[in-house]
Coordinates of C-alpha atoms in Angstrom, one line a residue:
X1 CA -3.5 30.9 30.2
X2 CA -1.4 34.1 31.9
X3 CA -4.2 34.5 33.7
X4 CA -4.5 31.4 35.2
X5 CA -0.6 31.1 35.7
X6 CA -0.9 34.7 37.5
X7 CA -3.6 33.4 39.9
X8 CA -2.0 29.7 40.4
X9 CA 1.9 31.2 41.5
X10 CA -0.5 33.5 43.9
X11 CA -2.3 30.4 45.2
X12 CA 1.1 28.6 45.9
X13 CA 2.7 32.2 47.3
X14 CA -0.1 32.2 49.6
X15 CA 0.3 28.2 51.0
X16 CA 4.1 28.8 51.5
X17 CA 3.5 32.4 53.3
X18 CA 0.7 30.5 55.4
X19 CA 3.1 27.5 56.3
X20 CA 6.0 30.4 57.4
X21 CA 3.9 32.4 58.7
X22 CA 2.4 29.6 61.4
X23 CA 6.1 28.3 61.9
X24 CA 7.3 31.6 63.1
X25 CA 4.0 32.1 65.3
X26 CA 4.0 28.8 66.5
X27 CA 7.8 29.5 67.6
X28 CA 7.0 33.0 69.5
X29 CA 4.3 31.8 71.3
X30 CA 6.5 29.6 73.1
X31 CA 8.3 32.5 74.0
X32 CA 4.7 33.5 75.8
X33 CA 4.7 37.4 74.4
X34 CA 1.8 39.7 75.3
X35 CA -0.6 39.1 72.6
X36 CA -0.8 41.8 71.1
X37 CA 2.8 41.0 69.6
X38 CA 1.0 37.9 68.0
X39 CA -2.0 39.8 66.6
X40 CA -0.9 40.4 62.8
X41 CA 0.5 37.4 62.7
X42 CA -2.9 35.7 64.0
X43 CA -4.4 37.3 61.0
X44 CA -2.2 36.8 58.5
X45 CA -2.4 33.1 59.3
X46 CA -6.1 33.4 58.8
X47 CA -6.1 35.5 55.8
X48 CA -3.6 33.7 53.9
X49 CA -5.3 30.2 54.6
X50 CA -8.9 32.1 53.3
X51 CA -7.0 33.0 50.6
X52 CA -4.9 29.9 49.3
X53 CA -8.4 28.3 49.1
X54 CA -9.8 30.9 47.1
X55 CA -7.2 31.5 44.7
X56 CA -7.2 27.6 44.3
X57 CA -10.5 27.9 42.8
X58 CA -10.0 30.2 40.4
X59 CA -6.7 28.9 39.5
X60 CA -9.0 25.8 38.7
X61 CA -11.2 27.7 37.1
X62 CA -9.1 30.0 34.8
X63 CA -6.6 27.2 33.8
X64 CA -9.6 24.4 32.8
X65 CA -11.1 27.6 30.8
X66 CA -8.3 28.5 29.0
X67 CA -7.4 25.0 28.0
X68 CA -10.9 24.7 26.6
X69 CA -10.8 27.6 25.3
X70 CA -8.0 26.3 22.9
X71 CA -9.2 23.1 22.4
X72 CA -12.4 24.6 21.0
X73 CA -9.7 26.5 18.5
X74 CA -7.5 23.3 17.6
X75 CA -10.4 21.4 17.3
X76 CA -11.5 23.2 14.6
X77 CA -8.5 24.0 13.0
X78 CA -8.5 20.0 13.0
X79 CA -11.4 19.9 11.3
X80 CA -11.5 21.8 9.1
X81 CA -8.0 20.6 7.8
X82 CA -10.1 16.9 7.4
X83 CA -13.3 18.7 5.5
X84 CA -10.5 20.3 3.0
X85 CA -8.9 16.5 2.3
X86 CA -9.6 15.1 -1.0
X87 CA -8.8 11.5 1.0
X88 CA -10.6 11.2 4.6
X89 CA -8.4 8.9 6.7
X90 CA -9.8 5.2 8.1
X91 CA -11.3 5.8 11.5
X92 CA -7.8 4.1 13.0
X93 CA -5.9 7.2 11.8
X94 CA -8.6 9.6 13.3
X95 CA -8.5 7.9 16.2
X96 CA -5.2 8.8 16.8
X97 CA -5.4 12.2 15.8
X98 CA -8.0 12.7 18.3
X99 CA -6.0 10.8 21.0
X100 CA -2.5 13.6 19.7
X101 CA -5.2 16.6 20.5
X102 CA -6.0 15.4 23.9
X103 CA -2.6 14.7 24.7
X104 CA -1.3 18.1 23.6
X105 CA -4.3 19.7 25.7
X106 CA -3.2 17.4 28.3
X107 CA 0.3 18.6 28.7
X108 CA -0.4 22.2 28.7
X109 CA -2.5 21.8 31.7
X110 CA -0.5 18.8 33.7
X111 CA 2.9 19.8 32.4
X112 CA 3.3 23.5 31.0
X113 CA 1.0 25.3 33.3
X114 CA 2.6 23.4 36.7
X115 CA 6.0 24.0 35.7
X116 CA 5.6 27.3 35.0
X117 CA 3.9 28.1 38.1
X118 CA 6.6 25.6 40.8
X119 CA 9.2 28.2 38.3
X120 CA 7.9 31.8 39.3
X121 CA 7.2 30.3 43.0
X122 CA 10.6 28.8 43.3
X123 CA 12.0 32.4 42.4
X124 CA 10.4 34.7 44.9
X125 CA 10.9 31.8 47.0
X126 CA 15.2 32.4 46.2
X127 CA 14.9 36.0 46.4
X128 CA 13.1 36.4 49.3
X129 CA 15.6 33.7 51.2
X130 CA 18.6 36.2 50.4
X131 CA 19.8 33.7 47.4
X132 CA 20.4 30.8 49.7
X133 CA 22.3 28.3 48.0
X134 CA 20.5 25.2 49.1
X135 CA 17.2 26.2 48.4
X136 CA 19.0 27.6 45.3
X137 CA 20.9 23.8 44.6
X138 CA 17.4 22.1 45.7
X139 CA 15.1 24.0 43.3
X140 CA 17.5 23.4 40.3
X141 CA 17.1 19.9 40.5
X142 CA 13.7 19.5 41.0
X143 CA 12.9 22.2 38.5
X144 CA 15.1 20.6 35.8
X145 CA 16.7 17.6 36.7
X146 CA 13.0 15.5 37.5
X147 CA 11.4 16.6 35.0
X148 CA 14.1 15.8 32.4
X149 CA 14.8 12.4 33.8
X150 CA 11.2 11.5 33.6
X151 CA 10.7 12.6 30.1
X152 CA 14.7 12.2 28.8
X153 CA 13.9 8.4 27.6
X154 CA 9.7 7.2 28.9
X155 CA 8.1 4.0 28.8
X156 CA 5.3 4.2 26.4
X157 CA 2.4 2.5 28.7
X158 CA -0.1 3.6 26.8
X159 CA -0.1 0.1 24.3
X160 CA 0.1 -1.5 27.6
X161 CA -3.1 0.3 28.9
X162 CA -5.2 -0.4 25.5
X163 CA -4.5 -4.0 26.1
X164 CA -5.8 -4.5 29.4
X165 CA -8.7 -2.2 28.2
X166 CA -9.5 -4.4 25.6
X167 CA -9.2 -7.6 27.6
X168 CA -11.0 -6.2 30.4
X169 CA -13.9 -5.6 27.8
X170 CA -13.6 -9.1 26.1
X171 CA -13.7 -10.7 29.5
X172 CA -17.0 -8.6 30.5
X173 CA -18.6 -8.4 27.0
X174 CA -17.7 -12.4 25.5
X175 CA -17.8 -14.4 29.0
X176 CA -20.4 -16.6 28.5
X177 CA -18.3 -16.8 24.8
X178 CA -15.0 -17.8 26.6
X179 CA -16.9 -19.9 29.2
X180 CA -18.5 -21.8 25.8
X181 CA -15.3 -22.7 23.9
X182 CA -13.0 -23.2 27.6
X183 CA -10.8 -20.0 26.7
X184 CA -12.1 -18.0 30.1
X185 CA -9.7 -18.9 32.4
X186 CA -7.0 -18.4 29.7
X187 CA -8.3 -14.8 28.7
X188 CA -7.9 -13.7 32.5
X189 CA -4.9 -15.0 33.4
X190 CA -3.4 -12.8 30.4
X191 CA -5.6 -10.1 31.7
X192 CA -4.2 -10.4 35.1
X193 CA -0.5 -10.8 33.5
X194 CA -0.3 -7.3 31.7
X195 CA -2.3 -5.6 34.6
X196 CA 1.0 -6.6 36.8
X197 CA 3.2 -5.2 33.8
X198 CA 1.3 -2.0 34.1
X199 CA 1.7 -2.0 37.6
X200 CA 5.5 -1.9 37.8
X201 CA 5.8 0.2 34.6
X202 CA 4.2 2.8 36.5
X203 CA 6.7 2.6 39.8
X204 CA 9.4 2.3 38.1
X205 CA 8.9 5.3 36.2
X206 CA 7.8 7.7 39.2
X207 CA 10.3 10.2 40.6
X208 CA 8.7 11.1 43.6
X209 CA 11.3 9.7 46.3
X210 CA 13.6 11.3 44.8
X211 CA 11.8 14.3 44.7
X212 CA 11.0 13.9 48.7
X213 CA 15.1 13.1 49.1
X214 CA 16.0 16.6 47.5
X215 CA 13.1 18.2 49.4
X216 CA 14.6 16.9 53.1
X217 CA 18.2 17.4 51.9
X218 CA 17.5 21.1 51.4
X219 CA 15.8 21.2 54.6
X220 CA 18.9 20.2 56.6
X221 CA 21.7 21.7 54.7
X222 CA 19.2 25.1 55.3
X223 CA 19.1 23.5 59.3
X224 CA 23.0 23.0 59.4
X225 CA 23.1 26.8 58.0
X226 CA 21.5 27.5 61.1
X227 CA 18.9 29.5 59.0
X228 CA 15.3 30.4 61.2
X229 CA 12.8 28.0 61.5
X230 CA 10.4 29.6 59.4
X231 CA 13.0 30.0 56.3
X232 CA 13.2 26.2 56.9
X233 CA 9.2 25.8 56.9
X234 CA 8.9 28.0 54.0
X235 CA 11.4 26.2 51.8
X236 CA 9.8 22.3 53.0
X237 CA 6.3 24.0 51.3
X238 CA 8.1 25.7 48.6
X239 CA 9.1 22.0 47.7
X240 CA 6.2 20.6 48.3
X241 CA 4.7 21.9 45.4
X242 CA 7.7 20.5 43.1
X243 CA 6.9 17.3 43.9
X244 CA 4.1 16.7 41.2
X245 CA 7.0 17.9 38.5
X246 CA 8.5 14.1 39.1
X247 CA 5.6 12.7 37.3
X248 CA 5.7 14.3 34.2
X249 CA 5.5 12.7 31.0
X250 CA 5.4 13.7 27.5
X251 CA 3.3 11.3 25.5
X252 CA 4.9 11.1 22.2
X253 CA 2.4 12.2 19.1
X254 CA 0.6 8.3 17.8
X255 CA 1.4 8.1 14.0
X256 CA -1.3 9.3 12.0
X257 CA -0.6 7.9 8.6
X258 CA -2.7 4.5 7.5
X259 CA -1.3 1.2 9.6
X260 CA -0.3 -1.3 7.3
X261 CA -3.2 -3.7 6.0
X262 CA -3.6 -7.4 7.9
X263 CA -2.4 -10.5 6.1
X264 CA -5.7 -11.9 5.9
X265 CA -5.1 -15.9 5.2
X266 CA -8.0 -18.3 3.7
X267 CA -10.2 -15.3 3.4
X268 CA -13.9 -15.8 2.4
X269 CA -15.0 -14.9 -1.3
X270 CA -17.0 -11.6 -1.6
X271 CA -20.2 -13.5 -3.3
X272 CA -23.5 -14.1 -1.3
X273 CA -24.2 -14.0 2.3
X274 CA -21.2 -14.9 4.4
X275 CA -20.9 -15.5 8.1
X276 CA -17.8 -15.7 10.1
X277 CA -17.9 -17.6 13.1
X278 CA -15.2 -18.6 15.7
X279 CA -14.2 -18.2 19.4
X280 CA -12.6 -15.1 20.8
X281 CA -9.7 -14.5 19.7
X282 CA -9.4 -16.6 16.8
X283 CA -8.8 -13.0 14.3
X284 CA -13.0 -12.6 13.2
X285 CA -12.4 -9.2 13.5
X286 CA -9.4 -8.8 12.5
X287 CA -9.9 -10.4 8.8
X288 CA -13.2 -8.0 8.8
X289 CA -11.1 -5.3 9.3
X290 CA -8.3 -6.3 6.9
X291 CA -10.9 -7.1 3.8
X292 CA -12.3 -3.9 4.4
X293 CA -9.0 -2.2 3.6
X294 CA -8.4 -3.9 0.7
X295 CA -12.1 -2.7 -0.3
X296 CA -11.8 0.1 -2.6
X297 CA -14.2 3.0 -0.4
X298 CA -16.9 3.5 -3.3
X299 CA -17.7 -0.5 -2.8
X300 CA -18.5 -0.4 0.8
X301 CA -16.9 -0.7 4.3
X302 CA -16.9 -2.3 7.5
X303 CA -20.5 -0.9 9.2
X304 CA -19.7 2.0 11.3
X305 CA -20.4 1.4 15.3
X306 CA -19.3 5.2 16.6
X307 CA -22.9 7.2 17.7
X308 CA -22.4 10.8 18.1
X309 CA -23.3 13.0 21.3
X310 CA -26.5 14.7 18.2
X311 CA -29.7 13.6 17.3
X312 CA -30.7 10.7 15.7
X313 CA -31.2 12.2 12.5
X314 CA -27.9 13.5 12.1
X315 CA -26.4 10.1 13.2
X316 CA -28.0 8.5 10.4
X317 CA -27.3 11.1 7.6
X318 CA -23.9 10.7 8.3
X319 CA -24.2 8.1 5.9
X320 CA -26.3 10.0 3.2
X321 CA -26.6 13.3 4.4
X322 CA -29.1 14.4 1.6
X323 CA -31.4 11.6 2.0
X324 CA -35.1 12.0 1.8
X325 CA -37.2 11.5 4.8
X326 CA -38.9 9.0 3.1
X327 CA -35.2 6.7 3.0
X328 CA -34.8 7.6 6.9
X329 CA -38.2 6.3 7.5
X330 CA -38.1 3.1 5.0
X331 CA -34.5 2.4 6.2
X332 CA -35.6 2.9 9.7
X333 CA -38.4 0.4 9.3
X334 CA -36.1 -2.2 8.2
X335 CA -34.2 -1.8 11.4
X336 CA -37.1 -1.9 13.4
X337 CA -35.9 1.9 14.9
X338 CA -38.2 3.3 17.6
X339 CA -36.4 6.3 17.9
X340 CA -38.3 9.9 17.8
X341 CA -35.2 11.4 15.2
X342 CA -35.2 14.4 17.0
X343 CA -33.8 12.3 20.1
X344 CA -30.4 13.3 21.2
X345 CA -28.6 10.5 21.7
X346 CA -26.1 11.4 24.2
X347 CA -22.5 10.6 24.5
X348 CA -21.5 7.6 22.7
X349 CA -25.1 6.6 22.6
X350 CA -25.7 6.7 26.3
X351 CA -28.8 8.1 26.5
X352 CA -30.9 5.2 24.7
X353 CA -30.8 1.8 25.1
X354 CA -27.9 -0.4 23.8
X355 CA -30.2 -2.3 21.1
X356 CA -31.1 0.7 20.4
X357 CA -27.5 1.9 19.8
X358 CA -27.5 -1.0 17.9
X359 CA -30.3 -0.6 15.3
X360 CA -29.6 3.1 15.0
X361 CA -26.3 1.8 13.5
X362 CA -28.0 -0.8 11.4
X363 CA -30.0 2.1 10.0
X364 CA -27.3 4.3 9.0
X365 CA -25.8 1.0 7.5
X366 CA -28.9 0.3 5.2
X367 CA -29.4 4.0 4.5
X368 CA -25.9 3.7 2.8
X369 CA -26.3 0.9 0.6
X370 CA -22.6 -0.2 0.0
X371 CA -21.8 -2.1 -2.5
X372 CA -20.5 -5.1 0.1
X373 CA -22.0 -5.3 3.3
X374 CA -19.4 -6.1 6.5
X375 CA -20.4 -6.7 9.8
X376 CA -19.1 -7.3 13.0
X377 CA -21.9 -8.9 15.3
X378 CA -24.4 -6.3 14.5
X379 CA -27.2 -7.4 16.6
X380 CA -25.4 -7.7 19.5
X381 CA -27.7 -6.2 22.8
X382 CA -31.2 -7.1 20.9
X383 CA -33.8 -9.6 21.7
X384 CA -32.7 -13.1 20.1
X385 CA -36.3 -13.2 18.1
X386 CA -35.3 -9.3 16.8
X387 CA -31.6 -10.0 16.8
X388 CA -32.6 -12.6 13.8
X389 CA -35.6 -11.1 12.4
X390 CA -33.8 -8.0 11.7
X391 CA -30.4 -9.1 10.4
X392 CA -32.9 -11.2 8.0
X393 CA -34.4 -7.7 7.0
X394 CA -30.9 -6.3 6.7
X395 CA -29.6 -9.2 4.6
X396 CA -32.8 -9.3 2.3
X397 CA -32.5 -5.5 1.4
X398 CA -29.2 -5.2 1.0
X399 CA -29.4 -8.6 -1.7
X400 CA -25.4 -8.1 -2.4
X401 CA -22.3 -9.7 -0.7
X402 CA -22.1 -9.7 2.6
X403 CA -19.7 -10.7 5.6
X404 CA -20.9 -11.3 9.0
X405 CA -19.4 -11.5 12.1
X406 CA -21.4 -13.8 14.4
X407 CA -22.2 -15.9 17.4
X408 CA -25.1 -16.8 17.3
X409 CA -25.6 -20.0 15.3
X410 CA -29.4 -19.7 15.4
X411 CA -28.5 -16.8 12.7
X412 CA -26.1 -19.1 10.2
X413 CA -29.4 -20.2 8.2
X414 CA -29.3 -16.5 7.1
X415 CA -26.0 -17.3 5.2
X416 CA -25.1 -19.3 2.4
X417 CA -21.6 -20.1 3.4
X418 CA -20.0 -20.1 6.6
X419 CA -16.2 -19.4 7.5
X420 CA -14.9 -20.6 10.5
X421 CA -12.1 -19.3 12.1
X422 CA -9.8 -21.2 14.5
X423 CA -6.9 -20.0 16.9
X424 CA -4.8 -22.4 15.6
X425 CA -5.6 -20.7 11.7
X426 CA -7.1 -23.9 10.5
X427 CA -9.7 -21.9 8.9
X428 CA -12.5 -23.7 6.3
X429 CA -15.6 -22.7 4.4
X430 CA -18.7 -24.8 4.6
X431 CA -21.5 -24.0 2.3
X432 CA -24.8 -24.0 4.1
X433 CA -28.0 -26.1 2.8

């Protein structure tokens, strides 16, 4: 990280030397001298634009380096704290421990590294201007003041953002869904509602006129000193490079202990083959996720949908990692898999196809063998004739309780009961047959 600070205050000295430097030959020149008056000046122009763009890069390159660098080291540090727990948190909790690691990486490259850099600038900046108090007054409040107004009391958007994520997603993923059961139009008017909340969370939060105001008030009280043209260029791109400090923000750490359980009212029975049905919205996934923390762990819990950026193999062990080939194979038939299990999978399961995604899931799920099966739309992305012969495999090896989030009413013959949730919370449970 010194390294790349070293090389990013160089890259900055060398954009405010250029801008000076082509002020002050931009003024002589009008004074038509011989040229050999302008010469160094002619190439210093030159050499310093050659090298802002080159020390650009490898400020790029050192600072994105070093910041890897350490989030290799943190990484582990967090993972191997996890390995070493007796109690391994829900996926919500590691979520946002994961989400605490980004944002710390984050702010050492947007924040930290910036600051530091507009702070060693602003100095040879000061010194080299003879102490001049209004670049002296200028740089105080940008270095300081900005920064500390725009992280002294923030607007947490980031809630805001995971909403209009997930009702981005719901509109995309569920439309024919919404269309069905009339609740389209509703679904993107609220969409459309908190994108316009983001919107002006976001200006009323940035700095950056201000910013500018201090940047063109130093600029004239430097033009009403009568200082040279050039001091005054020189300190305009001096502040040019503060400007970015009026958009800091420093995400507060998420909370990492477990949230608190969902009241989950009228909830199905855990006995025989359950499926939970409903319109978007109506809390199917919700009560999933709230019986499954009421589940003590060694009787099962809701199917995990995350793929890993590995091999097929290793995405299915996950859920018995000393598992025969012989299981992989049997649980993969089941699942109708057509995977090679030396396949890497990509990121988040982008390199195969999303019913494949899907029934690489559905294997890791039967290789586990919980004691209580939970679901949430699990053949979601297959062929409708697969989608139900395999869920019909799934069900029939599994032969315990299970709870299934579905859709698709061709597949409610599979269950014995059916519980069916309502936006209004008029739930009921029908038995089936």
């Amino acid at each position: 990280m010194k390294l790349a600070i070293l090389v990013g205050t160089l890259a900055e000295l060398a954009g405010v030397g250029l801008t000076a430097t082509a002020t002050w030959l931009i003024m002589r020149a009008a004074e038509h001298p011989p040229m050999q008056a302008l010469t160094v000046a002619i190439v210093a122009v030159r050499t310093l634009a050659l090298a802002k763009g080159a020390l650009r890069y490898l400020e790029r390159l050192t600072s994105h380096k070093a910041v890897l660098s350490e989030a290799v080291e943190l990484r582990g540090r967090v993972y191997d704290d996890l390995a070493h727990r007796e109690h391994v948190p829900s996926g919500t909790a590691l979520t946002r421990i994961v989400t605490n690691v980004d944002q710390h990486l984050n702010t050492r490259l947007r924040a930290t590294l910036p600051w530091l850099t507009v702070a060693l600038v602003g100095a040879t900046a000061v010194a080299f201007s003879g102490f001049s108090l209004p670049l002296v007054a200028g740089l105080l409040i940008n270095l300081a003041l900005l920064p500390w107004l725009a992280i002294r009391n923030p607007r947490d958007l980031t809630p805001l953002r995971a909403r209009l994520t997930d009702q981005t997603t719901e509109l995309v993923h569920s439309k024919e869904e919404l269309i069905a059961y009339g609740l389209f139009d509703e679904k993107l008017a609220a969409a459309t509602k908190t994108a316009k909340e983001l919107s002006r969370g976001e200006r009323t939060r940035d700095l950056t006129p201000l910013a500018i105001a201090v940047q063109f008030a130093t600029a004239i009280a430097l033009l009403a000193q009568h200082e040279p043209g050039w001091l005054i260029m020189a300190a305009v791109a001096t502040f040019e490079i503060t400007i970015p400090l009026a958009a800091l923000t420093m995400p507060r750490p998420e909370p990492t202990g477990e949230p608190a359980p969902a009241i989950t009212h009228n909830a199905p029975e855990l006995h025989g083959r359950t499926a939970i049905v409903g319109p978007s919205g109506a809390g199917k996934t919700t009560l999933l996720n709230a019986i499954a923390h009421d589940l003590e762990p060694s009787r099962g819990a809701l199917a995990d949908a995350h793929v890993f950026h590995t091999t097929v193999r290793t995405n299915v062990l996950l859920a018995k990692p000393d598992a025969t080939q012989q299981e992989l194979d049997r649980a993969a038939g089941i699942t109708e898999l057509d995977l090679n299990w030396d396949q890497v999978v990509g990121e988040r399961g982008e390199e195969i196809s999303g019913g494949q995604r899907q029934r690489l899931i559905l294997t890791r799920t039967v290789l586990a063998r919980p004691e209580v099966l939970l679901m949430d739309e699990p053949t979601e992305g297959l062929d409708p004739l697969q989608a139900d012969r395999v869920l019909a495999k799934v069900l029939d090896d599994h032969g315990g309780p299970a709870l299934v989030v579905t859709h698709r009413t061709e597949q409610l013959a599979l269950f014995e009961h059916v519980h069916h949730r309502r936006p209004i919370g008029d739930d009921h449970v029908r038995r089936v047959g």
